[in-house]
């Protein structure tokens, strides 16, 4: 259940970052999460695609690395995407 909340927070953060930078389609994301998290790239991508199938799709690559952070912590290291011109 905790990962569900963390996934939603990750989604909201990604959307905010993309709006601030004009990103309309995400190609790759690198994220670090706490070691106790069960979040993996395919699972996270599935959730993100359910939320927004225009920004996230089969072309999106999500790399998740588990690090010794506090519980329910995620760090978005970088986002590679296409901007609206």
PDB file of N, CA and C in Angstrom:
ATOM      1  N   UNK A   1       0.822  -1.200   0.000  1.00  0.00           N
ATOM      2  CA  UNK A   1       0.000   0.000   0.000  1.00  0.00           C
ATOM      3  C   UNK A   1       0.865   1.263   0.000  1.00  0.00           C
ATOM      4  N   UNK A   2       1.986   1.206   0.742  1.00  0.00           N
ATOM      5  CA  UNK A   2       2.835   2.389   0.807  1.00  0.00           C
ATOM      6  C   UNK A   2       3.417   2.736  -0.550  1.00  0.00           C
ATOM      7  N   UNK A   3       3.783   1.704  -1.322  1.00  0.00           N
ATOM      8  CA  UNK A   3       4.327   1.961  -2.653  1.00  0.00           C
ATOM      9  C   UNK A   3       3.298   2.635  -3.551  1.00  0.00           C
ATOM     10  N   UNK A   4       2.023   2.352  -3.343  1.00  0.00           N
ATOM     11  CA  UNK A   4       0.974   3.001  -4.133  1.00  0.00           C
ATOM     12  C   UNK A   4       1.009   4.509  -3.920  1.00  0.00           C
ATOM     13  N   UNK A   5       1.170   4.925  -2.678  1.00  0.00           N
ATOM     14  CA  UNK A   5       1.254   6.359  -2.371  1.00  0.00           C
ATOM     15  C   UNK A   5       2.523   6.968  -2.968  1.00  0.00           C
ATOM     16  N   UNK A   6       3.623   6.237  -2.872  1.00  0.00           N
ATOM     17  CA  UNK A   6       4.883   6.727  -3.426  1.00  0.00           C
ATOM     18  C   UNK A   6       4.797   6.847  -4.945  1.00  0.00           C
ATOM     19  N   UNK A   7       4.186   5.876  -5.591  1.00  0.00           N
ATOM     20  CA  UNK A   7       4.022   5.937  -7.049  1.00  0.00           C
ATOM     21  C   UNK A   7       3.205   7.156  -7.448  1.00  0.00           C
ATOM     22  N   UNK A   8       2.157   7.444  -6.719  1.00  0.00           N
ATOM     23  CA  UNK A   8       1.335   8.619  -7.026  1.00  0.00           C
ATOM     24  C   UNK A   8       2.135   9.905  -6.826  1.00  0.00           C
ATOM     25  N   UNK A   9       2.947   9.954  -5.782  1.00  0.00           N
ATOM     26  CA  UNK A   9       3.780  11.135  -5.552  1.00  0.00           C
ATOM     27  C   UNK A   9       4.819  11.285  -6.667  1.00  0.00           C
ATOM     28  N   UNK A  10       5.373  10.169  -7.125  1.00  0.00           N
ATOM     29  CA  UNK A  10       6.326  10.208  -8.237  1.00  0.00           C
ATOM     30  C   UNK A  10       5.629  10.751  -9.481  1.00  0.00           C
ATOM     31  N   UNK A  11       4.429  10.235  -9.765  1.00  0.00           N
ATOM     32  CA  UNK A  11       3.682  10.696 -10.938  1.00  0.00           C
ATOM     33  C   UNK A  11       3.450  12.209 -10.869  1.00  0.00           C
ATOM     34  N   UNK A  12       2.964  12.685  -9.731  1.00  0.00           N
ATOM     35  CA  UNK A  12       2.677  14.115  -9.582  1.00  0.00           C
ATOM     36  C   UNK A  12       3.947  14.948  -9.754  1.00  0.00           C
ATOM     37  N   UNK A  13       5.056  14.477  -9.223  1.00  0.00           N
ATOM     38  CA  UNK A  13       6.326  15.201  -9.355  1.00  0.00           C
ATOM     39  C   UNK A  13       6.799  15.232 -10.801  1.00  0.00           C
ATOM     40  N   UNK A  14       6.686  14.104 -11.494  1.00  0.00           N
ATOM     41  CA  UNK A  14       7.088  14.051 -12.902  1.00  0.00           C
ATOM     42  C   UNK A  14       6.250  15.029 -13.720  1.00  0.00           C
ATOM     43  N   UNK A  15       4.947  15.037 -13.504  1.00  0.00           N
ATOM     44  CA  UNK A  15       4.059  15.937 -14.246  1.00  0.00           C
ATOM     45  C   UNK A  15       4.440  17.391 -13.990  1.00  0.00           C
ATOM     46  N   UNK A  16       4.716  17.731 -12.747  1.00  0.00           N
ATOM     47  CA  UNK A  16       5.110  19.105 -12.401  1.00  0.00           C
ATOM     48  C   UNK A  16       6.404  19.490 -13.109  1.00  0.00           C
ATOM     49  N   UNK A  17       7.407  18.620 -13.051  1.00  0.00           N
ATOM     50  CA  UNK A  17       8.689  18.891 -13.711  1.00  0.00           C
ATOM     51  C   UNK A  17       8.494  19.049 -15.214  1.00  0.00           C
ATOM     52  N   UNK A  18       7.690  18.181 -15.810  1.00  0.00           N
ATOM     53  CA  UNK A  18       7.462  18.253 -17.254  1.00  0.00           C
ATOM     54  C   UNK A  18       6.743  19.530 -17.651  1.00  0.00           C
ATOM     55  N   UNK A  19       5.755  19.942 -16.883  1.00  0.00           N
ATOM     56  CA  UNK A  19       5.057  21.199 -17.184  1.00  0.00           C
ATOM     57  C   UNK A  19       6.002  22.381 -17.096  1.00  0.00           C
ATOM     58  N   UNK A  20       6.861  22.384 -16.088  1.00  0.00           N
ATOM     59  CA  UNK A  20       7.813  23.487 -15.908  1.00  0.00           C
ATOM     60  C   UNK A  20       8.816  23.565 -17.052  1.00  0.00           C
ATOM     61  N   UNK A  21       9.093  22.425 -17.681  1.00  0.00           N
ATOM     62  CA  UNK A  21      10.110  22.377 -18.734  1.00  0.00           C
ATOM     63  C   UNK A  21       9.553  22.131 -20.129  1.00  0.00           C
ATOM     64  N   UNK A  22       8.241  22.130 -20.268  1.00  0.00           N
ATOM     65  CA  UNK A  22       7.614  21.968 -21.574  1.00  0.00           C
ATOM     66  C   UNK A  22       7.737  20.581 -22.173  1.00  0.00           C
ATOM     67  N   UNK A  23       7.974  19.572 -21.352  1.00  0.00           N
ATOM     68  CA  UNK A  23       8.108  18.198 -21.844  1.00  0.00           C
ATOM     69  C   UNK A  23       6.718  17.605 -22.049  1.00  0.00           C
ATOM     70  N   UNK A  24       6.484  17.058 -23.240  1.00  0.00           N
ATOM     71  CA  UNK A  24       5.161  16.515 -23.567  1.00  0.00           C
ATOM     72  C   UNK A  24       5.162  14.999 -23.769  1.00  0.00           C
ATOM     73  N   UNK A  25       6.354  14.416 -23.913  1.00  0.00           N
ATOM     74  CA  UNK A  25       6.466  12.971 -24.121  1.00  0.00           C
ATOM     75  C   UNK A  25       7.775  12.519 -23.478  1.00  0.00           C
ATOM     76  N   UNK A  26       7.693  11.499 -22.623  1.00  0.00           N
ATOM     77  CA  UNK A  26       8.872  11.054 -21.884  1.00  0.00           C
ATOM     78  C   UNK A  26       9.483   9.823 -22.542  1.00  0.00           C
ATOM     79  N   UNK A  27      10.786   9.933 -22.809  1.00  0.00           N
ATOM     80  CA  UNK A  27      11.522   8.815 -23.395  1.00  0.00           C
ATOM     81  C   UNK A  27      12.201   7.966 -22.324  1.00  0.00           C
ATOM     82  N   UNK A  28      12.784   8.625 -21.318  1.00  0.00           N
ATOM     83  CA  UNK A  28      13.506   7.886 -20.281  1.00  0.00           C
ATOM     84  C   UNK A  28      13.487   8.663 -18.976  1.00  0.00           C
ATOM     85  N   UNK A  29      13.378   7.910 -17.877  1.00  0.00           N
ATOM     86  CA  UNK A  29      13.420   8.484 -16.537  1.00  0.00           C
ATOM     87  C   UNK A  29      14.349   7.621 -15.701  1.00  0.00           C
ATOM     88  N   UNK A  30      15.185   8.271 -14.893  1.00  0.00           N
ATOM     89  CA  UNK A  30      16.026   7.575 -13.934  1.00  0.00           C
ATOM     90  C   UNK A  30      15.590   8.005 -12.540  1.00  0.00           C
ATOM     91  N   UNK A  31      15.229   7.022 -11.728  1.00  0.00           N
ATOM     92  CA  UNK A  31      14.685   7.280 -10.398  1.00  0.00           C
ATOM     93  C   UNK A  31      15.404   6.401  -9.390  1.00  0.00           C
ATOM     94  N   UNK A  32      15.636   6.967  -8.204  1.00  0.00           N
ATOM     95  CA  UNK A  32      16.155   6.198  -7.081  1.00  0.00           C
ATOM     96  C   UNK A  32      15.058   6.120  -6.026  1.00  0.00           C
ATOM     97  N   UNK A  33      14.872   4.944  -5.428  1.00  0.00           N
ATOM     98  CA  UNK A  33      13.880   4.752  -4.367  1.00  0.00           C
ATOM     99  C   UNK A  33      14.552   4.061  -3.187  1.00  0.00           C
ATOM    100  N   UNK A  34      13.877   4.090  -2.036  1.00  0.00           N
ATOM    101  CA  UNK A  34      14.463   3.457  -0.854  1.00  0.00           C
ATOM    102  C   UNK A  34      14.555   1.940  -1.036  1.00  0.00           C
ATOM    103  N   UNK A  35      15.491   1.349  -0.332  1.00  0.00           N
ATOM    104  CA  UNK A  35      15.769  -0.087  -0.484  1.00  0.00           C
ATOM    105  C   UNK A  35      14.583  -0.974  -0.131  1.00  0.00           C
ATOM    106  N   UNK A  36      13.695  -0.500   0.721  1.00  0.00           N
ATOM    107  CA  UNK A  36      12.547  -1.297   1.124  1.00  0.00           C
ATOM    108  C   UNK A  36      11.391  -1.252   0.151  1.00  0.00           C
ATOM    109  N   UNK A  37      11.495  -0.406  -0.845  1.00  0.00           N
ATOM    110  CA  UNK A  37      10.423  -0.248  -1.823  1.00  0.00           C
ATOM    111  C   UNK A  37      10.394  -1.435  -2.778  1.00  0.00           C
ATOM    112  N   UNK A  38       9.195  -1.803  -3.184  1.00  0.00           N
ATOM    113  CA  UNK A  38       9.023  -2.875  -4.167  1.00  0.00           C
ATOM    114  C   UNK A  38       8.836  -2.319  -5.582  1.00  0.00           C
ATOM    115  N   UNK A  39       9.016  -1.027  -5.745  1.00  0.00           N
ATOM    116  CA  UNK A  39       8.835  -0.397  -7.052  1.00  0.00           C
ATOM    117  C   UNK A  39       9.930  -0.850  -8.002  1.00  0.00           C
ATOM    118  N   UNK A  40       9.511  -1.291  -9.169  1.00  0.00           N
ATOM    119  CA  UNK A  40      10.416  -1.660 -10.263  1.00  0.00           C
ATOM    120  C   UNK A  40       9.965  -0.920 -11.515  1.00  0.00           C
ATOM    121  N   UNK A  41      10.851  -0.780 -12.479  1.00  0.00           N
ATOM    122  CA  UNK A  41      10.563  -0.032 -13.692  1.00  0.00           C
ATOM    123  C   UNK A  41       9.278  -0.423 -14.414  1.00  0.00           C
ATOM    124  N   UNK A  42       9.081  -1.705 -14.731  1.00  0.00           N
ATOM    125  CA  UNK A  42       7.863  -2.093 -15.453  1.00  0.00           C
ATOM    126  C   UNK A  42       6.578  -1.796 -14.676  1.00  0.00           C
ATOM    127  N   UNK A  43       6.611  -2.017 -13.371  1.00  0.00           N
ATOM    128  CA  UNK A  43       5.442  -1.752 -12.523  1.00  0.00           C
ATOM    129  C   UNK A  43       5.125  -0.256 -12.502  1.00  0.00           C
ATOM    130  N   UNK A  44       6.159   0.569 -12.349  1.00  0.00           N
ATOM    131  CA  UNK A  44       5.967   2.013 -12.341  1.00  0.00           C
ATOM    132  C   UNK A  44       5.466   2.495 -13.696  1.00  0.00           C
ATOM    133  N   UNK A  45       6.047   1.992 -14.780  1.00  0.00           N
ATOM    134  CA  UNK A  45       5.617   2.400 -16.115  1.00  0.00           C
ATOM    135  C   UNK A  45       4.159   2.043 -16.354  1.00  0.00           C
ATOM    136  N   UNK A  46       3.737   0.883 -15.908  1.00  0.00           N
ATOM    137  CA  UNK A  46       2.339   0.484 -16.061  1.00  0.00           C
ATOM    138  C   UNK A  46       1.407   1.502 -15.397  1.00  0.00           C
ATOM    139  N   UNK A  47       1.745   1.916 -14.192  1.00  0.00           N
ATOM    140  CA  UNK A  47       0.924   2.906 -13.492  1.00  0.00           C
ATOM    141  C   UNK A  47       0.924   4.245 -14.238  1.00  0.00           C
ATOM    142  N   UNK A  48       2.109   4.676 -14.669  1.00  0.00           N
ATOM    143  CA  UNK A  48       2.212   5.964 -15.355  1.00  0.00           C
ATOM    144  C   UNK A  48       1.444   5.952 -16.677  1.00  0.00           C
ATOM    145  N   UNK A  49       1.510   4.848 -17.400  1.00  0.00           N
ATOM    146  CA  UNK A  49       0.764   4.734 -18.660  1.00  0.00           C
ATOM    147  C   UNK A  49      -0.739   4.763 -18.414  1.00  0.00           C
ATOM    148  N   UNK A  50      -1.184   4.148 -17.315  1.00  0.00           N
ATOM    149  CA  UNK A  50      -2.609   4.194 -16.970  1.00  0.00           C
ATOM    150  C   UNK A  50      -3.059   5.615 -16.683  1.00  0.00           C
ATOM    151  N   UNK A  51      -2.189   6.399 -16.092  1.00  0.00           N
ATOM    152  CA  UNK A  51      -2.525   7.783 -15.737  1.00  0.00           C
ATOM    153  C   UNK A  51      -2.467   8.720 -16.943  1.00  0.00           C
ATOM    154  N   UNK A  52      -1.491   8.509 -17.832  1.00  0.00           N
ATOM    155  CA  UNK A  52      -1.308   9.418 -18.969  1.00  0.00           C
ATOM    156  C   UNK A  52      -0.649   8.668 -20.121  1.00  0.00           C
ATOM    157  N   UNK A  53      -1.461   8.157 -21.046  1.00  0.00           N
ATOM    158  CA  UNK A  53      -0.937   7.345 -22.145  1.00  0.00           C
ATOM    159  C   UNK A  53      -0.367   8.175 -23.292  1.00  0.00           C
ATOM    160  N   UNK A  54      -0.453   9.490 -23.198  1.00  0.00           N
ATOM    161  CA  UNK A  54       0.157  10.349 -24.211  1.00  0.00           C
ATOM    162  C   UNK A  54       1.611  10.642 -23.836  1.00  0.00           C
ATOM    163  N   UNK A  55       1.823  10.931 -22.559  1.00  0.00           N
ATOM    164  CA  UNK A  55       3.167  11.267 -22.097  1.00  0.00           C
ATOM    165  C   UNK A  55       4.038  10.026 -21.905  1.00  0.00           C
ATOM    166  N   UNK A  56       3.426   8.928 -21.463  1.00  0.00           N
ATOM    167  CA  UNK A  56       4.142   7.686 -21.194  1.00  0.00           C
ATOM    168  C   UNK A  56       3.615   6.592 -22.115  1.00  0.00           C
ATOM    169  N   UNK A  57       4.510   5.762 -22.642  1.00  0.00           N
ATOM    170  CA  UNK A  57       4.063   4.687 -23.522  1.00  0.00           C
ATOM    171  C   UNK A  57       5.111   3.601 -23.641  1.00  0.00           C
ATOM    172  N   UNK A  58       4.928   2.734 -24.641  1.00  0.00           N
ATOM    173  CA  UNK A  58       5.859   1.627 -24.840  1.00  0.00           C
ATOM    174  C   UNK A  58       7.266   2.118 -25.150  1.00  0.00           C
ATOM    175  N   UNK A  59       7.407   3.354 -25.578  1.00  0.00           N
ATOM    176  CA  UNK A  59       8.701   3.963 -25.886  1.00  0.00           C
ATOM    177  C   UNK A  59       9.434   4.423 -24.619  1.00  0.00           C
ATOM    178  N   UNK A  60       8.732   4.531 -23.503  1.00  0.00           N
ATOM    179  CA  UNK A  60       9.305   5.066 -22.274  1.00  0.00           C
ATOM    180  C   UNK A  60      10.127   3.992 -21.555  1.00  0.00           C
ATOM    181  N   UNK A  61      11.337   4.371 -21.168  1.00  0.00           N
ATOM    182  CA  UNK A  61      12.220   3.492 -20.401  1.00  0.00           C
ATOM    183  C   UNK A  61      12.330   4.078 -18.991  1.00  0.00           C
ATOM    184  N   UNK A  62      12.068   3.242 -17.988  1.00  0.00           N
ATOM    185  CA  UNK A  62      12.190   3.690 -16.605  1.00  0.00           C
ATOM    186  C   UNK A  62      13.240   2.839 -15.912  1.00  0.00           C
ATOM    187  N   UNK A  63      14.267   3.515 -15.404  1.00  0.00           N
ATOM    188  CA  UNK A  63      15.330   2.853 -14.660  1.00  0.00           C
ATOM    189  C   UNK A  63      15.142   3.178 -13.179  1.00  0.00           C
ATOM    190  N   UNK A  64      14.993   2.152 -12.363  1.00  0.00           N
ATOM    191  CA  UNK A  64      14.808   2.329 -10.924  1.00  0.00           C
ATOM    192  C   UNK A  64      15.997   1.712 -10.201  1.00  0.00           C
ATOM    193  N   UNK A  65      16.605   2.504  -9.342  1.00  0.00           N
ATOM    194  CA  UNK A  65      17.723   2.018  -8.539  1.00  0.00           C
ATOM    195  C   UNK A  65      17.331   2.143  -7.067  1.00  0.00           C
ATOM    196  N   UNK A  66      17.567   1.095  -6.300  1.00  0.00           N
ATOM    197  CA  UNK A  66      17.242   1.099  -4.872  1.00  0.00           C
ATOM    198  C   UNK A  66      18.464   1.555  -4.078  1.00  0.00           C
ATOM    199  N   UNK A  67      18.259   2.543  -3.207  1.00  0.00           N
ATOM    200  CA  UNK A  67      19.340   3.143  -2.422  1.00  0.00           C
ATOM    201  C   UNK A  67      18.941   3.183  -0.949  1.00  0.00           C
ATOM    202  N   UNK A  68      19.895   3.381  -0.063  1.00  0.00           N
ATOM    203  CA  UNK A  68      19.590   3.416   1.367  1.00  0.00           C
ATOM    204  C   UNK A  68      19.008   4.769   1.816  1.00  0.00           C
ATOM    205  N   UNK A  69      17.783   5.043   1.377  1.00  0.00           N
ATOM    206  CA  UNK A  69      17.075   6.265   1.771  1.00  0.00           C
ATOM    207  C   UNK A  69      16.046   5.928   2.846  1.00  0.00           C
ATOM    208  N   UNK A  70      15.453   6.970   3.400  1.00  0.00           N
ATOM    209  CA  UNK A  70      14.341   6.764   4.326  1.00  0.00           C
ATOM    210  C   UNK A  70      13.184   6.128   3.574  1.00  0.00           C
ATOM    211  N   UNK A  71      12.289   5.463   4.321  1.00  0.00           N
ATOM    212  CA  UNK A  71      11.110   4.853   3.701  1.00  0.00           C
ATOM    213  C   UNK A  71      10.321   5.892   2.934  1.00  0.00           C
ATOM    214  N   UNK A  72       9.699   5.430   1.861  1.00  0.00           N
ATOM    215  CA  UNK A  72       8.836   6.258   1.011  1.00  0.00           C
ATOM    216  C   UNK A  72       9.570   7.447   0.403  1.00  0.00           C
ATOM    217  N   UNK A  73      10.850   7.261   0.101  1.00  0.00           N
ATOM    218  CA  UNK A  73      11.634   8.310  -0.537  1.00  0.00           C
ATOM    219  C   UNK A  73      11.928   7.913  -1.976  1.00  0.00           C
ATOM    220  N   UNK A  74      11.774   8.883  -2.859  1.00  0.00           N
ATOM    221  CA  UNK A  74      12.141   8.682  -4.258  1.00  0.00           C
ATOM    222  C   UNK A  74      12.828   9.947  -4.751  1.00  0.00           C
ATOM    223  N   UNK A  75      13.849   9.776  -5.549  1.00  0.00           N
ATOM    224  CA  UNK A  75      14.583  10.889  -6.139  1.00  0.00           C
ATOM    225  C   UNK A  75      14.526  10.720  -7.647  1.00  0.00           C
ATOM    226  N   UNK A  76      13.993  11.715  -8.322  1.00  0.00           N
ATOM    227  CA  UNK A  76      13.981  11.708  -9.788  1.00  0.00           C
ATOM    228  C   UNK A  76      15.319  12.288 -10.223  1.00  0.00           C
ATOM    229  N   UNK A  77      16.183  11.446 -10.758  1.00  0.00           N
ATOM    230  CA  UNK A  77      17.534  11.871 -11.129  1.00  0.00           C
ATOM    231  C   UNK A  77      17.545  12.646 -12.445  1.00  0.00           C
ATOM    232  N   UNK A  78      16.814  12.142 -13.429  1.00  0.00           N
ATOM    233  CA  UNK A  78      16.698  12.888 -14.679  1.00  0.00           C
ATOM    234  C   UNK A  78      15.532  12.384 -15.511  1.00  0.00           C
ATOM    235  N   UNK A  79      15.098  13.252 -16.382  1.00  0.00           N
ATOM    236  CA  UNK A  79      14.010  12.940 -17.312  1.00  0.00           C
ATOM    237  C   UNK A  79      14.473  13.354 -18.704  1.00  0.00           C
ATOM    238  N   UNK A  80      14.393  12.430 -19.631  1.00  0.00           N
ATOM    239  CA  UNK A  80      14.689  12.722 -21.023  1.00  0.00           C
ATOM    240  C   UNK A  80      13.367  12.647 -21.786  1.00  0.00           C
ATOM    241  N   UNK A  81      13.028  13.727 -22.457  1.00  0.00           N
ATOM    242  CA  UNK A  81      11.760  13.726 -23.164  1.00  0.00           C
ATOM    243  C   UNK A  81      11.749  14.694 -24.328  1.00  0.00           C
ATOM    244  N   UNK A  82      10.606  14.764 -24.956  1.00  0.00           N
ATOM    245  CA  UNK A  82      10.427  15.653 -26.101  1.00  0.00           C
ATOM    246  C   UNK A  82       9.638  16.880 -25.647  1.00  0.00           C
ATOM    247  N   UNK A  83      10.088  18.038 -26.106  1.00  0.00           N
ATOM    248  CA  UNK A  83       9.414  19.279 -25.724  1.00  0.00           C
ATOM    249  C   UNK A  83       8.492  19.748 -26.822  1.00  0.00           C
ATOM    250  N   UNK A  84       7.454  20.460 -26.406  1.00  0.00           N
ATOM    251  CA  UNK A  84       6.518  21.043 -27.354  1.00  0.00           C
ATOM    252  C   UNK A  84       7.133  22.295 -27.926  1.00  0.00           C
ATOM    253  N   UNK A  85       7.187  22.373 -29.234  1.00  0.00           N
ATOM    254  CA  UNK A  85       7.795  23.549 -29.877  1.00  0.00           C
ATOM    255  C   UNK A  85       6.765  24.332 -30.631  1.00  0.00           C
TER     256      UNK A  85
END
